[in-house]
Amino acid sequence: MRALLASASTLSLFTALIPPLAQSPGLTSGFGEYREGRFHAGLDYSTEATTGKPVRAVADGWVERVRASGVGYGRAVYLR
């Protein structure tokens, strides 16, 4: 819990971060939100069901995993 709070407060110090989607309609779920016995460990953005939008990463790396859920959880891209 302390690590989560420390991470959240550290993230709040960075006000000039560039969002991962250039023209995202907005954040739909934030980091650290409480969800039925756990904390959400990511950020969710809506693409309004469109494909082909470029996604920006915070640093150089590679795509480690791409995941799609058929039960309403959307898609996830994991970078390393």
mmCIF file of C-alpha atoms in Angstrom:
data_model
loop_
_atom_site.group_PDB
_atom_site.id
_atom_site.type_symbol
_atom_site.label_atom_id
_atom_site.label_comp_id
_atom_site.label_asym_id
_atom_site.label_seq_id
_atom_site.Cartn_x
_atom_site.Cartn_y
_atom_site.Cartn_z
ATOM 1 C CA MET A 1 0.000 0.000 0.000
ATOM 2 C CA ARG A 2 2.810 2.433 0.834
ATOM 3 C CA ALA A 3 4.523 1.694 -2.473
ATOM 4 C CA LEU A 4 1.285 2.335 -4.345
ATOM 5 C CA LEU A 5 0.759 5.672 -2.618
ATOM 6 C CA ALA A 6 4.379 6.656 -3.200
ATOM 7 C CA SER A 7 4.069 5.778 -6.890
ATOM 8 C CA ALA A 8 0.840 7.733 -7.241
ATOM 9 C CA SER A 9 2.289 10.802 -5.543
ATOM 10 C CA THR A 10 5.430 10.587 -7.687
ATOM 11 C CA LEU A 11 3.311 10.425 -10.847
ATOM 12 C CA SER A 12 1.454 13.555 -9.785
ATOM 13 C CA LEU A 13 4.733 15.510 -9.885
ATOM 14 C CA PHE A 14 4.980 15.109 -13.658
ATOM 15 C CA THR A 15 2.548 17.571 -15.189
ATOM 16 C CA ALA A 16 4.084 17.783 -18.666
ATOM 17 C CA LEU A 17 3.699 14.140 -19.668
ATOM 18 C CA ILE A 18 2.513 13.485 -23.206
ATOM 19 C CA PRO A 19 -0.554 11.229 -23.420
ATOM 20 C CA PRO A 20 -0.066 7.915 -25.262
ATOM 21 C CA LEU A 21 -2.775 8.718 -27.819
ATOM 22 C CA ALA A 22 -2.437 11.939 -29.801
ATOM 23 C CA GLN A 23 -6.180 12.518 -30.127
ATOM 24 C CA SER A 24 -7.667 10.480 -27.340
ATOM 25 C CA PRO A 25 -11.147 11.393 -26.160
ATOM 26 C CA GLY A 26 -9.812 10.946 -22.674
ATOM 27 C CA LEU A 27 -8.809 8.808 -19.797
ATOM 28 C CA THR A 28 -11.505 6.281 -18.940
ATOM 29 C CA SER A 29 -9.833 4.721 -15.895
ATOM 30 C CA GLY A 30 -6.939 5.926 -13.783
ATOM 31 C CA PHE A 31 -3.990 4.340 -12.036
ATOM 32 C CA GLY A 32 -4.639 3.234 -8.464
ATOM 33 C CA GLU A 33 -8.438 3.117 -8.616
ATOM 34 C CA TYR A 34 -9.858 0.556 -6.208
ATOM 35 C CA ARG A 35 -11.555 -2.375 -7.966
ATOM 36 C CA GLU A 36 -13.166 -5.194 -5.987
ATOM 37 C CA GLY A 37 -10.277 -6.174 -3.726
ATOM 38 C CA ARG A 38 -7.407 -4.800 -5.790
ATOM 39 C CA PHE A 39 -5.986 -1.587 -7.188
ATOM 40 C CA HIS A 40 -5.940 -0.874 -10.927
ATOM 41 C CA ALA A 41 -2.318 -0.898 -12.082
ATOM 42 C CA GLY A 42 -2.701 0.891 -15.398
ATOM 43 C CA LEU A 43 -4.309 3.696 -17.341
ATOM 44 C CA ASP A 44 -7.227 3.074 -19.681
ATOM 45 C CA TYR A 45 -7.884 5.262 -22.710
ATOM 46 C CA SER A 46 -10.767 5.105 -25.143
ATOM 47 C CA THR A 47 -10.151 5.008 -28.894
ATOM 48 C CA GLU A 48 -13.894 5.232 -29.578
ATOM 49 C CA ALA A 49 -13.742 1.797 -31.263
ATOM 50 C CA THR A 50 -11.422 2.987 -34.037
ATOM 51 C CA THR A 51 -8.304 1.186 -35.222
ATOM 52 C CA GLY A 52 -4.982 2.373 -36.587
ATOM 53 C CA LYS A 53 -4.301 5.113 -34.047
ATOM 54 C CA PRO A 54 -0.592 5.545 -33.271
ATOM 55 C CA VAL A 55 0.421 4.910 -29.663
ATOM 56 C CA ARG A 56 3.394 6.686 -28.093
ATOM 57 C CA ALA A 57 5.626 5.029 -25.501
ATOM 58 C CA VAL A 58 7.447 6.848 -22.704
ATOM 59 C CA ALA A 59 10.805 5.378 -23.723
ATOM 60 C CA ASP A 60 12.468 3.172 -26.313
ATOM 61 C CA GLY A 61 11.597 -0.486 -26.019
ATOM 62 C CA TRP A 62 9.612 -3.257 -27.655
ATOM 63 C CA VAL A 63 6.136 -4.711 -27.554
ATOM 64 C CA GLU A 64 6.264 -7.619 -25.138
ATOM 65 C CA ARG A 65 2.618 -8.680 -25.339
ATOM 66 C CA VAL A 66 -0.680 -7.652 -26.903
ATOM 67 C CA ARG A 67 -3.839 -8.855 -25.242
ATOM 68 C CA ALA A 68 -7.488 -8.654 -26.265
ATOM 69 C CA SER A 69 -10.428 -9.553 -24.076
ATOM 70 C CA GLY A 70 -13.740 -10.677 -25.486
ATOM 71 C CA VAL A 71 -15.696 -9.843 -22.347
ATOM 72 C CA GLY A 72 -15.545 -6.059 -22.336
ATOM 73 C CA TYR A 73 -12.072 -5.415 -20.948
ATOM 74 C CA GLY A 74 -10.715 -4.100 -24.244
ATOM 75 C CA ARG A 75 -7.168 -4.479 -25.499
ATOM 76 C CA ALA A 76 -3.826 -4.036 -23.787
ATOM 77 C CA VAL A 77 -0.328 -3.412 -25.130
ATOM 78 C CA TYR A 78 2.541 -4.282 -22.791
ATOM 79 C CA LEU A 79 5.874 -2.604 -23.513
ATOM 80 C CA ARG A 80 9.284 -3.431 -22.100
#
